[in-house]
mmCIF file of C-alpha atoms in Angstrom:
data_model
loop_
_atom_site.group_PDB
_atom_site.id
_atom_site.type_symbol
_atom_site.label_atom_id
_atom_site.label_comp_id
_atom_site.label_asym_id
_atom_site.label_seq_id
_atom_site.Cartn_x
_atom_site.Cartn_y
_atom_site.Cartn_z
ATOM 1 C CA UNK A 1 8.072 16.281 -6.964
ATOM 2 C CA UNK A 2 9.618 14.898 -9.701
ATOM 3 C CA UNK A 3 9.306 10.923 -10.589
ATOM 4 C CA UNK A 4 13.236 10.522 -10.558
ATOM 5 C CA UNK A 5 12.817 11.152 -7.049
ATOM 6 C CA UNK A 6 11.044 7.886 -6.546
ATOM 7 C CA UNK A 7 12.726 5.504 -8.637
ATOM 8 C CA UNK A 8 13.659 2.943 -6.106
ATOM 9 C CA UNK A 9 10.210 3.252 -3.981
ATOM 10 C CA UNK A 10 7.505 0.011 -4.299
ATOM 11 C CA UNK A 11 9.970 -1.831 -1.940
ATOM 12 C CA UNK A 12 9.305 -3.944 0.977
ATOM 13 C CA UNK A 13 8.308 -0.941 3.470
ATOM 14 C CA UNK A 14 8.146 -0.639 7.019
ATOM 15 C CA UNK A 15 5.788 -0.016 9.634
ATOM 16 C CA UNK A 16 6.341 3.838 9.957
ATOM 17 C CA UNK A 17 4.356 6.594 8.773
ATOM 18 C CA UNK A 18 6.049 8.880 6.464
ATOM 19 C CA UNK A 19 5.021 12.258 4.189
ATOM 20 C CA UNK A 20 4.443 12.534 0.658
ATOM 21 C CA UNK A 21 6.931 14.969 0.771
ATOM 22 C CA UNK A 22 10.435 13.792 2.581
ATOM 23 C CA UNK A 23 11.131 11.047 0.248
ATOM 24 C CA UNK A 24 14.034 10.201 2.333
ATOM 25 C CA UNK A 25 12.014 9.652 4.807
ATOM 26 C CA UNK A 26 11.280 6.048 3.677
ATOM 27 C CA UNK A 27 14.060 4.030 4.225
ATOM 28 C CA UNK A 28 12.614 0.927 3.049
ATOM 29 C CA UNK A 29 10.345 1.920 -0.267
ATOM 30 C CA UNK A 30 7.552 2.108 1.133
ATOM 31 C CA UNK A 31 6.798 5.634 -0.352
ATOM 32 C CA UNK A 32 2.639 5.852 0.018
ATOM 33 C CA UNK A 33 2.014 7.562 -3.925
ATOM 34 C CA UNK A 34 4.496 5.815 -5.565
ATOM 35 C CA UNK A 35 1.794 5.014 -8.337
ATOM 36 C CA UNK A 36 1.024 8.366 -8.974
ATOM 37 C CA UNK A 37 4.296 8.166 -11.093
ATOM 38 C CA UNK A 38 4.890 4.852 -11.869
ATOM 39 C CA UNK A 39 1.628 3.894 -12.900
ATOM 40 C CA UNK A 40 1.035 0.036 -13.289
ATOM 41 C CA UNK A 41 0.608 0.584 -17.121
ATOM 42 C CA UNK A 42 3.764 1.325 -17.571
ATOM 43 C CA UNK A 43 5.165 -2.139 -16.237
ATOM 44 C CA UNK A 44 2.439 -4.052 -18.188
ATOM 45 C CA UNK A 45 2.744 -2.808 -21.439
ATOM 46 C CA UNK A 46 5.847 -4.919 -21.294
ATOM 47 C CA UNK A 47 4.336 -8.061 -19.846
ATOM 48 C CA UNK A 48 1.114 -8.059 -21.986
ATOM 49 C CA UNK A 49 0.382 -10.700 -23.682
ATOM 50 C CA UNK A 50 3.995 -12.336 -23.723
ATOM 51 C CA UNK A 51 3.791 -13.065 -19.644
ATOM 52 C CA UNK A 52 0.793 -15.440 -19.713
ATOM 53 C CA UNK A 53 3.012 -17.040 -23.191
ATOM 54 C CA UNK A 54 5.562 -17.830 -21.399
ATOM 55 C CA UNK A 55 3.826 -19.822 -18.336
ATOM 56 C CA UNK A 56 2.374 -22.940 -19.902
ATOM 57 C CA UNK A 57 -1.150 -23.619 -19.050
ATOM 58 C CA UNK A 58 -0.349 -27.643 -18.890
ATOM 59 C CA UNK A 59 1.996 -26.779 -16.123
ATOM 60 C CA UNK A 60 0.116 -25.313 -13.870
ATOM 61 C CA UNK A 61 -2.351 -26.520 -11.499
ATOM 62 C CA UNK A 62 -5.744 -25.064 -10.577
ATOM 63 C CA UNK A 63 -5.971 -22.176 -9.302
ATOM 64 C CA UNK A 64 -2.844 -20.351 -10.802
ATOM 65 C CA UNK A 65 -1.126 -19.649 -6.938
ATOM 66 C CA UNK A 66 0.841 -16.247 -7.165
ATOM 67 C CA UNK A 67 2.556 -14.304 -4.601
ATOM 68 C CA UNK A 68 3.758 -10.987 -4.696
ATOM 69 C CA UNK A 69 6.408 -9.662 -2.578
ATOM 70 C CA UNK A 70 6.817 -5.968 -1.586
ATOM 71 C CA UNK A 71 3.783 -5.086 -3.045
ATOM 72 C CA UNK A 72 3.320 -1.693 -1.957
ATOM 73 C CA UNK A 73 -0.296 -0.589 -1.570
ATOM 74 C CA UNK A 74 -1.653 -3.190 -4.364
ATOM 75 C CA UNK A 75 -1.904 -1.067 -7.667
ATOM 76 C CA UNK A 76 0.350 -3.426 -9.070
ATOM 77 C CA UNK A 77 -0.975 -6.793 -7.797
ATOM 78 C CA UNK A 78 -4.266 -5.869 -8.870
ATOM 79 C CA UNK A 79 -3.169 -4.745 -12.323
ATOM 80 C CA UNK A 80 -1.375 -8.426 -12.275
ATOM 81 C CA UNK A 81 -3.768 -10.142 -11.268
ATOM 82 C CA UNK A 82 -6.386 -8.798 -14.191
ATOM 83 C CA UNK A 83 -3.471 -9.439 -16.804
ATOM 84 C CA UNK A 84 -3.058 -13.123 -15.661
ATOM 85 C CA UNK A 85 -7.108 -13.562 -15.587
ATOM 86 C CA UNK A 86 -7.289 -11.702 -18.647
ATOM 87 C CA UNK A 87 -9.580 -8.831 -18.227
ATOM 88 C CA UNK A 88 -8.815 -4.824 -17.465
ATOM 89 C CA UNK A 89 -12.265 -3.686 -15.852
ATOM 90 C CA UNK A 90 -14.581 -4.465 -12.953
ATOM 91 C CA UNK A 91 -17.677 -5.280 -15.050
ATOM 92 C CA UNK A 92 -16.421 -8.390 -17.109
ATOM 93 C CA UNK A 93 -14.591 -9.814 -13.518
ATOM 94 C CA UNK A 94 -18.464 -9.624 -12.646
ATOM 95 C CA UNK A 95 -19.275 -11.060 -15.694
ATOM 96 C CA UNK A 96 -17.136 -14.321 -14.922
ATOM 97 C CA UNK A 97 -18.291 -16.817 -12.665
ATOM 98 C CA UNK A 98 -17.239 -17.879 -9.147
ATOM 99 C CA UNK A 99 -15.069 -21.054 -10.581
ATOM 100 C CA UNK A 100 -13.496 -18.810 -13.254
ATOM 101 C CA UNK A 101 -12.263 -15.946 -10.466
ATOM 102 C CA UNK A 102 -10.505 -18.865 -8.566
ATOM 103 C CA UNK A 103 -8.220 -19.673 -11.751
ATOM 104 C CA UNK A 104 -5.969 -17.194 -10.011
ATOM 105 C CA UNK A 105 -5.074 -16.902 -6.487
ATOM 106 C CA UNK A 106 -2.651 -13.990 -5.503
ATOM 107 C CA UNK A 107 -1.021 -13.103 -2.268
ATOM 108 C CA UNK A 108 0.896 -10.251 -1.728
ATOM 109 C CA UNK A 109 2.713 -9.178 1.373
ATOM 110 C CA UNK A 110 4.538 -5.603 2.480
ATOM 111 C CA UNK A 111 6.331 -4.984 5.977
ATOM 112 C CA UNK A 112 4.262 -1.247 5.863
ATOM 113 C CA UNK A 113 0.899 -2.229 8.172
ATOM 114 C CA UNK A 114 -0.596 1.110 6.224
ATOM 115 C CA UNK A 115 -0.195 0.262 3.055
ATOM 116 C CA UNK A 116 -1.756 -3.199 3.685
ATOM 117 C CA UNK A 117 -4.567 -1.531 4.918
ATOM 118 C CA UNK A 118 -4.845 0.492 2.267
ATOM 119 C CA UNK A 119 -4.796 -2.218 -0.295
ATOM 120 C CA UNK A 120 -7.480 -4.707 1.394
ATOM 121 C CA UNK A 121 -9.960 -1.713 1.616
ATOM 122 C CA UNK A 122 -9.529 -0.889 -2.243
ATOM 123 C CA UNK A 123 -9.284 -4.513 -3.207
ATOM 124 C CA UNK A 124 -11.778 -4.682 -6.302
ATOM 125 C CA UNK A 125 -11.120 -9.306 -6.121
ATOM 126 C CA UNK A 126 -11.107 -9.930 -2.283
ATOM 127 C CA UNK A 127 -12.084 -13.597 -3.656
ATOM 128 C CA UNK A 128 -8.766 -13.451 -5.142
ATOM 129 C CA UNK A 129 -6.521 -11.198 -3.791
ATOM 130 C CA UNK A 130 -5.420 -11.350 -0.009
ATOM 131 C CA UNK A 131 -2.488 -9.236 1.517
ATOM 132 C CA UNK A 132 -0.584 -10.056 5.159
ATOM 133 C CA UNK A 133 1.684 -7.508 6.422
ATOM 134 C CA UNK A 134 5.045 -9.088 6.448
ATOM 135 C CA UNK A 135 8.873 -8.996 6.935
ATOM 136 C CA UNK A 136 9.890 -11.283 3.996
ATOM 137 C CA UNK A 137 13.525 -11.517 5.676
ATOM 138 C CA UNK A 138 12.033 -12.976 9.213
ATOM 139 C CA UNK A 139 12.420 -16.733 7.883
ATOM 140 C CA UNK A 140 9.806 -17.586 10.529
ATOM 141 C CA UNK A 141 7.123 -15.281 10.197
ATOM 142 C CA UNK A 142 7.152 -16.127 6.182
ATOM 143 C CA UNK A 143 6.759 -19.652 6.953
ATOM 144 C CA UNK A 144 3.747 -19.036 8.691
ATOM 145 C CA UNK A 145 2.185 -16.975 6.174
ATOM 146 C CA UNK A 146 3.029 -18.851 3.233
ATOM 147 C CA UNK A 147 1.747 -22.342 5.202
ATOM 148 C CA UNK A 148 -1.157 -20.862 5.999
ATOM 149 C CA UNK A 149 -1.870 -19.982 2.432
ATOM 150 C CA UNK A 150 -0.598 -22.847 0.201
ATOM 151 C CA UNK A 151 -2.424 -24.860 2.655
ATOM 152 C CA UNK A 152 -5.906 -23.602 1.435
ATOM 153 C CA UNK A 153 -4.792 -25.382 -1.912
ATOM 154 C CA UNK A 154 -3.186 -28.386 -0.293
ATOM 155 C CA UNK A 155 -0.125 -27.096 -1.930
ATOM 156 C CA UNK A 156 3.246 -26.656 -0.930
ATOM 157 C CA UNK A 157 5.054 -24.051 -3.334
ATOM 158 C CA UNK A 158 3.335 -21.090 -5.408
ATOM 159 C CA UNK A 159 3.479 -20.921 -9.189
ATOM 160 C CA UNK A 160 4.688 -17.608 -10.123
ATOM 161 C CA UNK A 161 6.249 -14.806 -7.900
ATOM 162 C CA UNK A 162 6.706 -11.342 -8.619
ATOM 163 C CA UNK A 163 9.180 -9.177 -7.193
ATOM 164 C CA UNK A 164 9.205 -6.106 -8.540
ATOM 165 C CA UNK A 165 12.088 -3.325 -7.225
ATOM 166 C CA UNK A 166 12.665 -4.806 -4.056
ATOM 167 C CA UNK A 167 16.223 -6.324 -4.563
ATOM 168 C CA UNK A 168 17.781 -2.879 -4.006
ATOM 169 C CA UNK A 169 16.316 -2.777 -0.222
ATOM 170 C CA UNK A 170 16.798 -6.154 0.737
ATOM 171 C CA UNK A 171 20.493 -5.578 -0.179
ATOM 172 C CA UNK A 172 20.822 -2.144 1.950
ATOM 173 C CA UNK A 173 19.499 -3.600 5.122
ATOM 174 C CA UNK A 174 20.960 -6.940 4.734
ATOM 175 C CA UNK A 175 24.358 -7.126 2.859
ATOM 176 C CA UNK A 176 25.605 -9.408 0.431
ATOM 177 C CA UNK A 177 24.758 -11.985 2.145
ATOM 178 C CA UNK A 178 20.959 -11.625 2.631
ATOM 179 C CA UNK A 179 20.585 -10.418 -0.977
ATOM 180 C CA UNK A 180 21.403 -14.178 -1.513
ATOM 181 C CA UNK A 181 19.878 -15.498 0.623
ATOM 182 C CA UNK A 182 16.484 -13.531 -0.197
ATOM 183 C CA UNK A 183 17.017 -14.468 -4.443
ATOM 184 C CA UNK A 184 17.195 -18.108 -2.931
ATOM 185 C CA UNK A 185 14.006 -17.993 -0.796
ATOM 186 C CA UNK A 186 12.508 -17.038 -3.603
ATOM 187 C CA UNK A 187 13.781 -19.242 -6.255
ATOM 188 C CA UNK A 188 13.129 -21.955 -3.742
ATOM 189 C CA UNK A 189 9.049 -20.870 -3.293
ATOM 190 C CA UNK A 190 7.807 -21.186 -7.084
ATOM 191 C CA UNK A 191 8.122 -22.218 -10.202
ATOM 192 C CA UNK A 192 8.519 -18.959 -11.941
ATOM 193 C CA UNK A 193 9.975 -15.885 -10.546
ATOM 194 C CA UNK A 194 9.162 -12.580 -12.485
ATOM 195 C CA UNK A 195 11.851 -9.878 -10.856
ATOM 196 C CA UNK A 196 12.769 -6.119 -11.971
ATOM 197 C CA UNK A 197 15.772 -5.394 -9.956
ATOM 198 C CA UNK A 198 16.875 -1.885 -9.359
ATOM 199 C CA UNK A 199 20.357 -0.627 -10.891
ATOM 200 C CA UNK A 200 23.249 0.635 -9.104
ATOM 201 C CA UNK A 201 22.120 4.013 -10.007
ATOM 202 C CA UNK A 202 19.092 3.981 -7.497
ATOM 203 C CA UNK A 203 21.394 2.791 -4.355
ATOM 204 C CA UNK A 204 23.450 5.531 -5.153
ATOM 205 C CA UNK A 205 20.370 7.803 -4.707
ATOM 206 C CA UNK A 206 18.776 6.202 -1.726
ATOM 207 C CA UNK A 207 22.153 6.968 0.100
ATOM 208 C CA UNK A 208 21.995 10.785 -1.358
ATOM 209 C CA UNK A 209 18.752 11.527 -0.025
ATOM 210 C CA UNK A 210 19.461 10.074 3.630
ATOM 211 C CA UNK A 211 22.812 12.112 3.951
ATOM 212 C CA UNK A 212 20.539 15.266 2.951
ATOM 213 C CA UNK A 213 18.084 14.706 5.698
ATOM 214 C CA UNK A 214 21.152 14.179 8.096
ATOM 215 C CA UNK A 215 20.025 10.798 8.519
ATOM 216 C CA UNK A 216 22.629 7.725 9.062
ATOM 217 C CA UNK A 217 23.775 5.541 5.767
ATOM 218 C CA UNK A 218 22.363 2.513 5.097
ATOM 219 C CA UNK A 219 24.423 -0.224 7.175
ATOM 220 C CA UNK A 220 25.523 -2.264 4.348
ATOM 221 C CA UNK A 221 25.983 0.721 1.724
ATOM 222 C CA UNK A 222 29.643 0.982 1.924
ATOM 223 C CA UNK A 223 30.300 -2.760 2.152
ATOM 224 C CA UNK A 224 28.958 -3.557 -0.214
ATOM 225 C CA UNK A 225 30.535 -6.300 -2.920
ATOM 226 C CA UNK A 226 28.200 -6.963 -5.473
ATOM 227 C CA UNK A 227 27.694 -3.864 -7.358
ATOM 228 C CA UNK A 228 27.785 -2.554 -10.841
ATOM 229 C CA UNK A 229 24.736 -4.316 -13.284
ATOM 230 C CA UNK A 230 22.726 -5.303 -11.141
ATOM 231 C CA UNK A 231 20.538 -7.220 -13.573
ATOM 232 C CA UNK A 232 23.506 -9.039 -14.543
ATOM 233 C CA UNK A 233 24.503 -9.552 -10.617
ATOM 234 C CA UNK A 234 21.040 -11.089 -9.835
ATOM 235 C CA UNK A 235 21.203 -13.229 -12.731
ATOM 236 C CA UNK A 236 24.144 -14.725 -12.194
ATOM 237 C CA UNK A 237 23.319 -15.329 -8.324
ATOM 238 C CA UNK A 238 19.969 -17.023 -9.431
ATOM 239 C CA UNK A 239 21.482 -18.955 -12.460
ATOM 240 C CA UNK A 240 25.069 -19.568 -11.171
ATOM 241 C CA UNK A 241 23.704 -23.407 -9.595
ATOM 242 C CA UNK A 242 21.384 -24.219 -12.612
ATOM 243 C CA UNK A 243 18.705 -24.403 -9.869
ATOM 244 C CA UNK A 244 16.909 -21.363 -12.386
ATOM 245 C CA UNK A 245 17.012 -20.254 -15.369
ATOM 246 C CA UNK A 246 16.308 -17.142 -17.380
ATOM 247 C CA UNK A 247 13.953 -17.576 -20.223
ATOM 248 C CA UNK A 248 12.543 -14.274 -20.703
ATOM 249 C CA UNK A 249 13.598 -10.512 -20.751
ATOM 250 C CA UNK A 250 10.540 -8.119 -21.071
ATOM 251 C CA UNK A 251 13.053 -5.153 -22.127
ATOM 252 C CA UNK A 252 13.228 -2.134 -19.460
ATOM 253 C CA UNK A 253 10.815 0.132 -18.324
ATOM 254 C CA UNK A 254 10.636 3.628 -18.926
ATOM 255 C CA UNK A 255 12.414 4.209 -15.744
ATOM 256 C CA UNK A 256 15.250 2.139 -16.703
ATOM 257 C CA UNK A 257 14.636 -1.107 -14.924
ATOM 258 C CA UNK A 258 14.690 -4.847 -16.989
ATOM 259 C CA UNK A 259 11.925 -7.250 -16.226
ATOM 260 C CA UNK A 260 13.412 -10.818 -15.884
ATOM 261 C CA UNK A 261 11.339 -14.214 -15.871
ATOM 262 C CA UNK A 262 13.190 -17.262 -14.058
ATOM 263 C CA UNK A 263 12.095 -20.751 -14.321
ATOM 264 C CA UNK A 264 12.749 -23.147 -11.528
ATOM 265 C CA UNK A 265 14.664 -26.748 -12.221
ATOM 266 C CA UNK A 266 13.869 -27.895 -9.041
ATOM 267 C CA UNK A 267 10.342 -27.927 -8.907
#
């Protein structure tokens, strides 16, 4: 299978089981190998070193607190994680000590319940790295999990959230309207907000590939509004209040997707 035929997959999921091999079959991203050919190497060669440049260290408190939303089956959040503590192998995170491997606290959340599993029984930083299965759109069930976690820290927002090609489902299943809604939640939860929205290009093919398996469109395909760039669309819907702004542009992966950092005013 070629790669173009995943390039809107590490998504928010959902709890069914699908093959390898009926792409289409995953409605909401959550396409199990999807790092077989987007390998997280290709999204950090990007971020590395400018990312950690562009948080200030006298801003933060300790531990870093990171969430990571849609996170697939943790290839990614691991691969963050090491680039934020600033090591790429196994052996030197054994090398650090206990107080050093709490400078970074990361939790990432997918609605798939199998790719969560997956991802807490290949966790190399369990210390570090904790993953709830979770519907990011059910405003109560997000609460909960969030709480529960900032709580640990006696803190109430995180400091950085990634959200890497998830925009592009949130949109489908929820309109307009919840793709605002979900850029606000997030805005709202951190100080900075890393994002790599999907272009129009990839909701065009999601559609394709559920006609083909004579599957019904998306609800919200059709009615959709906001269209077009949809890095300049999410930018303007985070920015248009001055509640964030953009500060950084990592430049586009090799699958054609920008990588946008957002600082909060609020917080």
């Amino acid at each position: 299978m070629a790669a173009s035929s995943l390039e809107e997959s590490d998504a928010l999921g959902s709890t069914e089981s699908i093959s390898f091999g009926d792409p289409g079959a995953a409605p909401f991203g959550n396409f199990p190998h999807y790092y077989r050919f987007h390998p997280p190497g290709d999204r950090l060669r990007l971020l590395s070193p400018e990312l950690k440049a562009r948080l200030p260290e006298a801003e933060w408190a300790r531990p870093l607190l990171c969430l990571d939303v849609g996170c697939n089956s943790g290839d990614l959040s691991v691969a963050l994680y090491r680039l934020l503590m600033g090591f790429q192998d196994n052996e030197t995170a054994r090398a650090l000590s206990v107080d050093d491997l709490g400078n970074v606290q990361l939790l990432c959340c997918d609605i798939d319940a199998t790719l969560i599993q997956r991802a807490k029984e290949t966790n190399p930083f369990p210390d570090s790295i904790s993953y709830s299965c979770l519907n990011i759109m059910d405003a109560f069930a997000r609460q909960g999990v969030f709480d529960s976690f900032l709580a640990r820290f006696d803190r109430s927002s995180f400091d950085l959230v990634f959200c890497m090609s998830v925009t592009m489902w949130i949109h489908l299943h929820h309109g307009d309207r919840g793709l605002v809604e979900f850029l606000g939640c997030l805005a709202s939860l951190c100080k900075y907000l890393l994002i790599e929205p999907q272009p129009w290009k990839c909701y065009r093919s999601a559609a394709r590939r559920l006609r083909k398996l004579g599957r019904n469109d998306f609800d919200h395909f059709r009615s959709l509004t906001i269209t077009g760039d949809m890095t300049k669309q999410i930018t303007k819907i985070l920015t248009s209040d001055g509640a964030t702004e953009l500060i950084c542009s990592f430049g586009n992966t090799s699958w054609d997707r920008s990588i946008l950092l957002f600082k909060s005013n609020k917080l």
